[in-house]
Coordinates of C-alpha atoms and ligand atoms in Angstrom, one line a residue:
Chain A
X1 CA -14.8 -8.1 56.0
X2 CA -15.0 -10.1 52.8
X3 CA -14.8 -8.9 49.2
X4 CA -18.5 -9.5 48.5
X5 CA -20.6 -6.6 47.1
X6 CA -22.9 -6.0 50.1
X7 CA -23.4 -2.4 50.5
X8 CA -26.3 -0.6 48.9
X9 CA -23.9 1.4 46.7
X10 CA -22.3 -1.8 45.4
X11 CA -25.7 -3.4 44.6
X12 CA -26.9 -0.3 42.9
X13 CA -23.8 -0.2 40.7
X14 CA -24.3 -3.8 39.7
X15 CA -27.9 -3.2 38.8
X16 CA -27.0 -0.2 36.6
X17 CA -24.4 -2.3 34.9
X18 CA -26.8 -5.0 34.0
X19 CA -29.4 -2.6 32.8
X20 CA -27.0 -0.8 30.6
X21 CA -25.6 -4.0 29.1
X22 CA -29.2 -5.1 28.5
X23 CA -30.1 -1.9 26.7
X24 CA -27.0 -2.0 24.5
X25 CA -27.6 -5.6 23.6
X26 CA -31.2 -5.0 22.8
X27 CA -30.6 -2.0 20.6
X28 CA -27.8 -3.8 18.8
X29 CA -30.1 -6.7 17.9
X30 CA -32.9 -4.3 16.9
X31 CA -30.4 -2.9 14.3
X32 CA -30.8 -6.1 12.4
X33 CA -34.6 -5.9 12.3
X34 CA -35.0 -3.4 9.4
X35 CA -32.7 -5.5 7.2
X36 CA -34.5 -8.7 8.0
X37 CA -38.0 -7.2 7.5
X38 CA -37.1 -5.4 4.3
X39 CA -35.5 -8.4 2.7
X40 CA -38.0 -10.8 4.0
X41 CA -40.9 -8.7 2.7
X42 CA -39.4 -8.3 -0.7
X43 CA -38.6 -12.0 -0.8
X44 CA -42.2 -12.9 0.0
X45 CA -43.7 -10.4 -2.4
X46 CA -41.2 -11.0 -5.2
X47 CA -40.2 -14.6 -5.3
X48 CA -43.4 -15.8 -7.1
X49 CA -42.7 -13.5 -10.0
X50 CA -39.0 -14.3 -10.5
X51 CA -39.3 -16.7 -13.4
X52 CA -37.6 -17.4 -16.7
X53 CA -39.6 -14.8 -18.5
X54 CA -38.6 -12.2 -16.0
X55 CA -35.0 -12.5 -17.0
X56 CA -35.5 -13.1 -20.8
X57 CA -38.5 -11.1 -22.0
X58 CA -39.1 -7.4 -22.6
X59 CA -41.9 -5.6 -20.7
X60 CA -45.4 -6.0 -22.0
X61 CA -47.6 -2.9 -22.4
X62 CA -49.7 -1.6 -19.5
X63 CA -52.7 -3.8 -18.9
X64 CA -51.3 -6.8 -20.6
X65 CA -49.9 -9.7 -18.5
X66 CA -46.5 -11.5 -18.7
X67 CA -43.2 -10.1 -20.0
X68 CA -40.1 -9.4 -18.0
X69 CA -37.3 -6.9 -17.2
X70 CA -34.6 -8.3 -19.4
X71 CA -34.0 -4.8 -20.9
X72 CA -33.6 -3.3 -17.4
X73 CA -31.1 -5.8 -16.4
X74 CA -29.1 -5.4 -19.5
X75 CA -29.3 -1.6 -19.1
X76 CA -28.1 -1.8 -15.5
X77 CA -25.2 -3.9 -16.8
X78 CA -24.3 -1.4 -19.4
X79 CA -24.6 1.6 -17.1
X80 CA -22.6 0.1 -14.3
X81 CA -19.9 -1.2 -16.6
X82 CA -19.5 2.2 -18.2
X83 CA -19.6 3.9 -14.8
X84 CA -16.8 1.6 -13.7
X85 CA -14.7 2.4 -16.7
X86 CA -14.9 6.0 -15.8
X87 CA -15.3 6.0 -12.0
X88 CA -12.7 3.4 -11.0
X89 CA -9.6 4.8 -12.7
X90 CA -10.7 8.3 -11.8
X91 CA -11.3 7.4 -8.1
X92 CA -8.1 5.3 -8.0
X93 CA -6.0 8.1 -9.3
X94 CA -7.6 10.5 -6.7
X95 CA -7.0 7.9 -3.9
X96 CA -3.4 7.3 -5.0
X97 CA -2.7 11.0 -5.0
X98 CA -4.2 11.4 -1.6
X99 CA -2.3 8.5 -0.1
X100 CA 1.0 8.9 -1.9
X101 CA 1.4 12.6 -2.5
X102 CA -1.2 14.0 -0.1
X103 CA 0.9 15.7 2.6
X104 CA 0.3 19.3 1.9
X105 CA -2.6 21.7 2.2
X106 CA -3.9 21.1 -1.4
X107 CA -4.4 17.5 -0.6
X108 CA -6.3 18.2 2.6
X109 CA -8.6 20.5 0.7
X110 CA -9.0 17.8 -2.0
X111 CA -9.7 15.1 0.7
X112 CA -12.3 17.4 2.3
X113 CA -14.0 18.0 -1.1
X114 CA -14.1 14.3 -1.8
X115 CA -15.7 13.7 1.5
X116 CA -18.3 16.4 0.8
X117 CA -19.0 14.8 -2.6
X118 CA -19.9 11.6 -0.7
X119 CA -22.6 13.4 1.1
X120 CA -24.1 15.2 -1.9
X121 CA -27.6 13.6 -2.4
X122 CA -27.6 11.5 -5.5
X123 CA -30.5 13.3 -7.0
X124 CA -28.4 16.4 -7.1
X125 CA -25.7 14.6 -9.0
X126 CA -28.5 13.6 -11.5
X127 CA -29.6 17.2 -11.9
X128 CA -26.0 18.3 -12.3
X129 CA -25.4 15.7 -15.1
X130 CA -28.7 16.8 -16.6
X131 CA -27.4 20.3 -16.9
X132 CA -24.0 19.2 -18.1
X133 CA -24.8 16.5 -20.5
X134 CA -28.5 15.8 -21.1
X135 CA -29.3 19.3 -22.2
X136 CA -26.7 18.9 -25.0
X137 CA -27.0 15.3 -26.1
X138 CA -30.3 14.1 -24.5
X139 CA -31.1 11.2 -22.2
X140 CA -28.5 8.6 -22.8
X141 CA -26.2 5.8 -21.4
X142 CA -23.4 8.4 -21.4
X143 CA -25.3 10.7 -19.1
X144 CA -26.5 7.8 -16.8
X145 CA -23.0 6.4 -16.5
X146 CA -21.5 9.8 -15.8
X147 CA -23.9 10.3 -12.9
X148 CA -23.1 6.9 -11.5
X149 CA -19.4 7.4 -12.0
X150 CA -19.6 10.7 -10.0
X151 CA -21.3 8.8 -7.2
X152 CA -18.6 6.1 -7.3
X153 CA -15.7 8.5 -7.4
X154 CA -15.5 9.5 -3.7
X155 CA -16.2 5.9 -2.6
X156 CA -13.4 4.5 -4.7
X157 CA -11.1 7.4 -3.9
X158 CA -11.4 7.1 -0.2
X159 CA -11.2 3.4 -0.1
X160 CA -8.2 3.4 -2.3
X161 CA -6.5 6.0 -0.1
X162 CA -7.3 4.1 3.1
X163 CA -6.1 0.8 1.7
X164 CA -2.9 2.2 0.2
X165 CA -2.1 3.9 3.5
X166 CA -2.1 0.5 5.2
X167 CA 1.0 -0.5 3.2
X168 CA 4.0 0.1 5.5
X169 CA 6.2 2.9 4.5
X170 CA 9.1 0.5 4.5
X171 CA 7.7 -1.1 1.3
X172 CA 7.8 2.2 -0.5
X173 CA 11.3 2.8 0.7
X174 CA 12.4 -0.7 -0.4
X175 CA 11.1 0.2 -3.9
X176 CA 12.8 3.6 -4.0
X177 CA 16.0 2.1 -2.7
X178 CA 16.0 -0.3 -5.6
X179 CA 16.2 2.6 -7.9
X180 CA 12.6 2.7 -9.0
X181 CA 10.9 6.0 -9.7
X182 CA 8.0 6.7 -7.4
X183 CA 5.4 6.2 -10.1
X184 CA 6.7 2.7 -10.7
X185 CA 6.8 1.9 -7.0
X186 CA 3.1 2.9 -6.9
X187 CA 1.9 1.1 -10.0
X188 CA 4.1 -2.0 -9.9
X189 CA 4.5 -2.6 -6.2
X190 CA 2.0 -0.8 -4.1
X191 CA -1.1 -1.3 -6.2
X192 CA -0.6 -5.0 -7.0
X193 CA 0.3 -5.5 -3.4
X194 CA -3.1 -4.4 -2.2
X195 CA -5.2 -5.4 -5.2
X196 CA -7.5 -7.5 -3.0
X197 CA -8.4 -4.6 -0.8
X198 CA -8.8 -2.2 -3.7
X199 CA -11.2 -4.6 -5.4
X200 CA -13.3 -4.7 -2.3
X201 CA -13.6 -1.0 -2.5
X202 CA -14.6 -1.2 -6.1
X203 CA -17.2 -3.8 -5.4
X204 CA -18.8 -1.8 -2.6
X205 CA -18.9 1.2 -4.9
X206 CA -20.6 -0.9 -7.6
X207 CA -23.1 -2.3 -5.1
X208 CA -23.8 1.3 -4.1
X209 CA -24.6 2.6 -7.6
X210 CA -26.3 -0.5 -8.9
X211 CA -29.4 0.4 -6.9
X212 CA -29.3 4.2 -7.6
X213 CA -32.6 5.5 -9.0
X214 CA -32.8 9.2 -8.6
X215 CA -29.7 10.2 -10.7
X216 CA -30.8 7.9 -13.5
X217 CA -34.3 9.5 -13.8
X218 CA -32.6 12.7 -15.1
X219 CA -30.0 11.1 -17.2
X220 CA -30.6 7.5 -18.5
X221 CA -34.4 8.1 -18.3
X222 CA -35.4 4.5 -19.2
X223 CA -37.4 2.8 -21.9
X224 CA -39.3 -0.4 -22.7
X225 CA -36.9 -2.1 -25.0
X226 CA -33.2 -2.8 -25.5
X227 CA -31.2 0.3 -26.3
X228 CA -29.1 -0.1 -29.4
X229 CA -27.1 3.1 -29.0
X230 CA -25.3 4.7 -26.1
X231 CA -26.6 8.1 -26.9
X232 CA -30.2 7.0 -26.5
X233 CA -32.2 6.6 -23.3
X234 CA -31.6 3.2 -21.6
X235 CA -33.5 1.2 -19.1
X236 CA -32.2 0.2 -15.6
X237 CA -33.5 -2.0 -12.9
X238 CA -34.1 0.7 -10.3
X239 CA -35.9 3.1 -12.6
X240 CA -38.0 0.3 -14.1
X241 CA -39.0 -0.8 -10.6
X242 CA -39.9 2.7 -9.8
X243 CA -42.0 3.2 -13.0
X244 CA -43.8 -0.2 -12.7
X245 CA -44.5 0.2 -9.1
X246 CA -46.3 3.6 -9.6
X247 CA -48.0 2.5 -12.8
X248 CA -51.0 1.0 -10.9
X249 CA -51.3 -2.0 -13.3
X250 CA -51.3 -5.1 -11.1
X251 CA -49.1 -7.1 -13.4
X252 CA -46.5 -4.4 -13.6
X253 CA -46.6 -3.9 -9.8
X254 CA -46.1 -7.6 -9.4
X255 CA -43.0 -7.4 -11.7
X256 CA -41.6 -4.5 -9.8
X257 CA -41.6 -6.7 -6.7
X258 CA -39.6 -9.3 -8.6
X259 CA -37.3 -6.5 -9.8
X260 CA -36.8 -5.4 -6.3
X261 CA -35.9 -8.9 -5.2
X262 CA -33.4 -9.3 -8.0
X263 CA -31.8 -5.9 -7.2
X264 CA -31.5 -6.6 -3.5
X265 CA -30.2 -10.1 -4.3
X266 CA -27.6 -8.6 -6.7
X267 CA -26.4 -6.0 -4.2
X268 CA -26.3 -8.5 -1.4
X269 CA -24.3 -11.0 -3.4
X270 CA -21.9 -8.3 -4.5
X271 CA -21.3 -7.3 -0.9
X272 CA -21.3 -10.8 0.5
X273 CA -19.2 -12.3 -2.4
X274 CA -16.5 -9.6 -2.1
X275 CA -16.2 -10.1 1.6
X276 CA -16.0 -13.8 1.4
X277 CA -13.4 -13.7 -1.4
X278 CA -11.4 -11.4 0.8
X279 CA -11.8 -13.6 3.8
X280 CA -10.7 -16.7 1.9
X281 CA -7.7 -14.8 0.4
X282 CA -6.6 -13.6 3.8
X283 CA -6.9 -17.0 5.3
X284 CA -4.9 -18.5 2.5
X285 CA -2.1 -15.9 2.9
X286 CA -2.0 -16.5 6.7
X287 CA -1.8 -20.3 6.2
X288 CA 0.9 -20.3 3.5
Chain B
X1 CA 33.9 10.5 -14.7
X2 CA 34.5 7.4 -12.6
X3 CA 37.7 6.3 -11.2
X4 CA 38.4 2.7 -10.2
X5 CA 41.2 3.8 -7.8
X6 CA 40.7 6.0 -4.8
X7 CA 37.8 5.8 -2.3
X8 CA 34.5 4.5 -3.6
X9 CA 32.6 6.7 -1.2
X10 CA 33.6 10.1 0.0
X11 CA 31.4 12.2 2.4
X12 CA 32.3 15.8 2.7
X13 CA 30.8 18.1 5.3
X14 CA 27.4 16.4 5.3
X15 CA 24.6 18.0 7.3
X16 CA 21.1 16.5 7.5
X17 CA 18.0 18.0 8.9
X18 CA 14.4 17.2 9.8
X19 CA 12.8 20.6 9.5
X20 CA 14.8 22.7 12.0
X21 CA 16.2 19.7 13.8
X22 CA 19.9 19.1 12.9
X23 CA 20.3 15.4 12.9
X24 CA 23.7 14.9 11.2
X25 CA 26.4 17.5 11.8
X26 CA 29.3 18.1 9.4
X27 CA 30.3 14.5 8.8
X28 CA 33.5 13.7 6.7
X29 CA 34.3 10.1 5.9
X30 CA 36.0 8.0 3.2
X31 CA 35.3 4.4 2.4
X32 CA 37.6 2.3 0.2
X33 CA 36.5 -0.3 -2.2
X34 CA 35.6 -3.7 -0.8
X35 CA 35.6 -2.5 2.7
X36 CA 33.0 -3.2 5.3
X37 CA 32.4 -0.2 7.5
X38 CA 30.3 -0.3 10.6
X39 CA 28.5 2.7 12.1
X40 CA 27.9 2.5 15.8
X41 CA 26.5 4.8 18.4
X42 CA 23.7 5.2 20.9
X43 CA 20.2 5.1 19.4
X44 CA 19.0 8.4 18.1
X45 CA 22.5 9.6 17.3
X46 CA 21.8 9.9 13.5
X47 CA 23.2 6.6 12.1
X48 CA 20.1 5.9 10.1
X49 CA 19.7 9.5 8.9
X50 CA 23.4 9.4 7.9
X51 CA 23.2 6.3 5.7
X52 CA 19.9 7.4 4.2
X53 CA 21.7 10.4 2.9
X54 CA 24.1 8.1 1.0
X55 CA 21.4 6.9 -1.3
X56 CA 19.3 10.0 -1.3
X57 CA 16.5 8.3 0.6
X58 CA 16.6 10.9 3.4
X59 CA 15.0 13.5 1.1
X60 CA 11.9 11.3 0.7
X61 CA 10.9 12.1 4.3
X62 CA 8.6 15.2 4.2
X63 CA 10.4 18.2 5.6
X64 CA 13.8 16.4 5.5
X65 CA 16.8 17.9 3.7
X66 CA 20.5 17.7 3.7
X67 CA 23.6 19.6 2.4
X68 CA 27.2 18.7 1.7
X69 CA 28.8 16.4 -0.9
X70 CA 28.7 12.6 -1.2
X71 CA 30.9 11.2 -4.0
X72 CA 30.2 7.7 -5.2
X73 CA 33.0 6.6 -7.5
X74 CA 34.1 10.2 -7.7
X75 CA 30.7 11.6 -8.7
X76 CA 28.7 13.8 -6.4
X77 CA 25.2 12.3 -5.9
X78 CA 24.0 15.7 -4.8
X79 CA 25.2 17.5 -7.9
X80 CA 22.6 19.7 -9.7
X81 CA 22.0 17.2 -12.4
X82 CA 22.3 13.9 -10.4
X83 CA 19.1 11.8 -10.6
X84 CA 18.2 10.0 -7.3
X85 CA 16.8 7.1 -9.3
X86 CA 20.2 6.5 -10.9
X87 CA 22.0 7.1 -7.6
X88 CA 19.9 4.4 -5.9
X89 CA 20.8 1.8 -8.6
X90 CA 24.4 2.2 -7.5
X91 CA 23.8 2.3 -3.8
X92 CA 21.5 -0.5 -2.6
X93 CA 19.9 -0.8 0.8
X94 CA 18.8 -3.4 3.2
X95 CA 16.5 -2.2 6.0
X96 CA 16.1 -2.9 9.7
X97 CA 12.8 -4.8 9.3
X98 CA 12.6 -7.3 6.4
X99 CA 10.3 -5.7 3.9
X100 CA 9.6 -8.0 1.0
X101 CA 7.1 -6.7 -1.6
X102 CA 3.6 -7.8 -0.5
X103 CA 1.7 -10.0 -2.9
X104 CA 4.9 -10.9 -4.9
X105 CA 6.4 -14.4 -5.0
X106 CA 10.0 -15.1 -3.9
X107 CA 11.1 -15.1 -7.5
X108 CA 9.2 -11.9 -8.4
X109 CA 10.6 -10.1 -5.3
X110 CA 14.1 -10.6 -6.7
X111 CA 13.2 -10.2 -10.4
X112 CA 11.2 -7.0 -10.1
X113 CA 14.1 -4.6 -9.8
X114 CA 15.7 -6.1 -12.9
X115 CA 12.5 -6.0 -14.9
X116 CA 11.8 -2.4 -14.0
X117 CA 15.4 -1.5 -14.9
X118 CA 14.7 -2.9 -18.4
X119 CA 16.2 -6.4 -18.1
X120 CA 13.3 -8.5 -19.5
X121 CA 15.0 -11.4 -21.3
X122 CA 13.6 -14.4 -19.4
X123 CA 16.7 -16.5 -19.4
X124 CA 18.8 -13.6 -18.1
X125 CA 16.4 -12.7 -15.4
X126 CA 16.2 -16.4 -14.2
X127 CA 19.9 -16.6 -14.2
X128 CA 20.4 -13.4 -12.1
X129 CA 17.7 -14.4 -9.7
X130 CA 19.4 -17.7 -9.0
X131 CA 22.8 -16.0 -8.7
X132 CA 21.3 -13.5 -6.2
X133 CA 19.6 -16.1 -4.2
X134 CA 22.8 -18.2 -4.0
X135 CA 24.8 -15.2 -3.0
X136 CA 22.4 -14.5 -0.2
X137 CA 22.5 -18.2 0.9
X138 CA 18.8 -18.7 0.3
X139 CA 18.8 -20.7 -2.9
X140 CA 18.8 -24.1 -1.3
X141 CA 16.0 -23.3 1.0
X142 CA 13.7 -21.8 -1.6
X143 CA 14.6 -23.3 -5.0
X144 CA 11.5 -25.5 -4.9
X145 CA 9.1 -22.8 -3.8
X146 CA 10.1 -19.8 -5.9
X147 CA 6.5 -19.1 -6.6
X148 CA 5.3 -18.9 -3.0
X149 CA 4.8 -15.5 -1.5
X150 CA 7.9 -13.7 -0.2
X151 CA 6.0 -12.9 2.9
X152 CA 5.5 -16.6 3.7
X153 CA 9.2 -17.0 4.6
X154 CA 10.6 -16.7 8.1
X155 CA 12.0 -13.4 9.3
X156 CA 15.6 -14.4 8.7
X157 CA 14.8 -15.8 5.3
X158 CA 12.9 -12.6 4.4
X159 CA 15.9 -10.6 5.3
X160 CA 18.1 -12.7 3.0
X161 CA 15.4 -12.3 0.3
X162 CA 15.7 -8.5 0.7
X163 CA 19.5 -8.9 0.4
X164 CA 19.0 -11.0 -2.8
X165 CA 16.7 -8.4 -4.2
X166 CA 19.3 -5.7 -3.6
X167 CA 22.2 -7.8 -5.0
X168 CA 20.2 -8.6 -8.2
X169 CA 20.6 -5.0 -9.5
X170 CA 24.4 -5.3 -8.8
X171 CA 25.0 -2.0 -6.9
X172 CA 28.7 -1.4 -6.1
X173 CA 27.8 -0.1 -2.6
X174 CA 25.3 -1.7 -0.2
X175 CA 23.9 0.1 2.8
X176 CA 22.5 -1.9 5.7
X177 CA 20.6 -0.4 8.6
X178 CA 20.7 -2.7 11.5
X179 CA 19.8 -5.6 9.3
X180 CA 20.0 -8.2 12.0
X181 CA 18.3 -6.4 14.9
X182 CA 15.0 -8.1 14.2
X183 CA 16.5 -11.5 13.7
X184 CA 17.3 -14.6 15.8
X185 CA 21.0 -15.4 16.6
X186 CA 21.2 -18.1 13.9
X187 CA 19.8 -15.8 11.1
X188 CA 22.1 -13.1 12.4
X189 CA 25.1 -15.3 12.1
X190 CA 24.1 -16.1 8.5
X191 CA 23.8 -12.5 7.6
X192 CA 27.1 -11.6 9.1
X193 CA 28.8 -14.4 7.2
X194 CA 27.2 -13.1 4.0
X195 CA 28.4 -9.6 4.6
X196 CA 32.0 -10.9 4.9
X197 CA 31.7 -12.9 1.7
X198 CA 30.1 -10.0 -0.2
X199 CA 33.0 -7.7 0.3
X200 CA 34.8 -9.5 -2.5
X201 CA 32.4 -7.8 -4.8
X202 CA 30.8 -4.9 -3.1
X203 CA 31.4 -2.2 -0.5
X204 CA 29.2 -2.4 2.6
X205 CA 28.3 0.3 5.1
X206 CA 26.4 -1.3 7.9
X207 CA 24.7 0.3 11.0
X208 CA 24.7 -1.9 14.0
X209 CA 24.1 -1.3 17.7
X210 CA 25.9 -4.5 18.5
X211 CA 29.6 -3.8 19.0
X212 CA 30.5 -7.5 18.8
X213 CA 29.0 -7.5 15.4
X214 CA 30.9 -4.5 14.4
X215 CA 34.2 -6.0 15.5
X216 CA 33.4 -9.4 13.9
X217 CA 32.6 -8.2 10.4
X218 CA 34.0 -4.7 9.7
X219 CA 37.3 -3.4 8.6
X220 CA 36.6 0.1 9.9
X221 CA 34.2 1.4 12.4
X222 CA 32.7 4.9 12.8
X223 CA 31.4 6.1 16.1
X224 CA 28.6 8.6 16.0
X225 CA 27.3 10.7 18.9
X226 CA 24.5 13.2 18.8
X227 CA 24.8 13.6 15.0
X228 CA 28.6 14.0 15.0
X229 CA 31.2 11.6 13.8
X230 CA 33.3 11.3 16.9
X231 CA 35.9 8.7 15.7
X232 CA 36.6 6.7 12.5
X233 CA 39.3 4.1 12.5
X234 CA 40.4 0.6 11.8
X235 CA 37.9 -1.6 13.7
X236 CA 40.6 -3.2 15.9
X237 CA 42.2 0.1 16.7
X238 CA 38.9 1.8 17.6
X239 CA 37.9 -1.0 19.9
X240 CA 41.2 -1.6 21.6
X241 CA 42.7 1.8 21.6
X242 CA 40.1 4.5 21.1
X243 CA 41.5 8.0 20.8
X244 CA 38.3 9.8 21.8
X245 CA 37.2 9.7 25.4
X246 CA 33.5 9.5 24.4
X247 CA 34.3 6.4 22.2
X248 CA 36.0 4.8 25.1
X249 CA 33.1 5.4 27.4
X250 CA 30.7 4.1 24.9
X251 CA 32.5 0.9 24.0
X252 CA 33.2 0.1 27.6
X253 CA 29.5 0.5 28.2
X254 CA 29.5 3.6 30.3
X255 CA 26.6 5.1 28.4
X256 CA 24.3 4.4 25.4
Ligands
LIG1 N1 11.2 11.3 10.4 C1 11.7 12.0 11.3 N2 11.3 13.3 11.7 C2 11.8 14.0 12.6 N3 12.9 13.6 13.3 C3 13.4 12.4 13.1 C4 12.9 11.5 12.1 N4 13.6 10.4 12.0 C5 14.5 10.5 13.0 N5 14.5 11.7 13.6 C6 15.3 12.2 14.7 O1 16.7 12.3 14.2 C7 17.6 11.8 15.1 C8 18.4 10.7 14.5 O2 17.6 9.6 14.3 P1 18.2 8.3 13.6 O3 19.0 8.6 12.4 O4 17.0 7.4 13.3 O5 19.0 7.7 14.7 P2 19.7 6.2 14.9 O6 19.5 5.5 13.6 O7 21.1 6.5 15.2 O8 19.0 5.6 16.0 C9 16.8 11.3 16.3 O9 16.9 12.3 17.3 C10 15.4 11.2 15.8 O10 14.5 11.5 16.8
LIG2 MG1 18.3 3.7 13.2

């Protein structure tokens, strides 16, 4: 008797194996389809309208043609920067606590709460900030940035925690054994030692909030010009896309496609750029 | 109060625990200035736990604690008002696996302890870094690449870098926990040579599971078994004429 698969059982097993592999492969490739279709569609619809004016001019009124979304891009820049100023230190502090001091029960509860915050729908965050800030000082950059910062918080916190935990404990002990207090070990050795990884987490959080619309509707609100004060409503790309798309005026709809393309491009490059930087950095470290 | 005569290190009735587990049991020991003392014993007998009590690193493990007295230059490091940070500046440590600081250059690895201890004058820092790297026999190999990452060095070089980092803050006592067990024979020989030179200036307590190493480099040797100090004597006496039956069985390879 040889070792060939001859019996019916053997052949059946082989057939099932091939079928299962085929199904898994097929579904895996299907997973790429939505991304390709969405980005392809936006590219086709938007590319014709992404011109110089789009980046430099303010929106024209309904019914007029021309103009751009310069105010929305500036607004998104302002909102995301302010959200980072609040959300990154806050999230980092939380992540550092969870990684470096988070042994006990309090920390487990905090970790769980942070995870829950990740799954709170962003529109709820918007309503929360509306009640907390907008009812007192009105629609403003402050309110918009606060909403985005709250959405960034759990992402930054958990990525910081995960990345700090990758540092071997022996590095902490080396720092302590040198006679450094724990906070100096954290701030001067651990954080700089994993800065690359931490920045990746920040970038992914930025990419996540740069496209948020719902929380900004209740907080930053939006307008048709450059905001000159942080306590006034401020435009943003996602909200402007939303408003233009539902306006019904053909030229505004056309511009909202362009806005969508720019936004997707921005988020894509944030993701892609961060990952390639990290890849190059890792490769350099392995080589040297 | 510090005294420059008498033992530099005195351990009195030291007990160490991990939760309920009693890892070090009532150890008493005295180390004189400029001695090299080896700790030997089968793995798991509490050697690492013991030396980590000597620089208060043991207590950094969650659930770990210890009791007893440890006097460094006459002062109890477990006294009510003793600060572990100050203790660790006096008692340096080199670990089993080389652990340079990630992301820092060779220079920065050595300089960091100085900077964070408040020595910031550039010329002084540079001088001490060079001194430390020379003392750890690494200077000639790295003097042209001080700005490359510490982690880019070979394992043996990394371990000497860790030694330089420890020397830079000039502790009078240095603990070493199997510093050569992850190294090749040539790097091991280098570290052993360094330890013997260092004893001009510092006192070294070194854990090793290599009995040849202990007999080559140490003045005195302590044999641990199941958390207890079984025997502590001049190295030559302990290896040639052990008083304890367990010591004899261990050094003749009958267990462990
Ligand atoms: N972090 C820890 N938690 C609980 N038990 C530990 C821990 N580290 C070591 N031990 C236990 O303490 C004993 C002594 O360990 P250790 O001091 O590392 O021994 P050695 O260095 O002599 O090999 C061993 O039984 C070990 O299992
Ligand atoms: Mg050990």
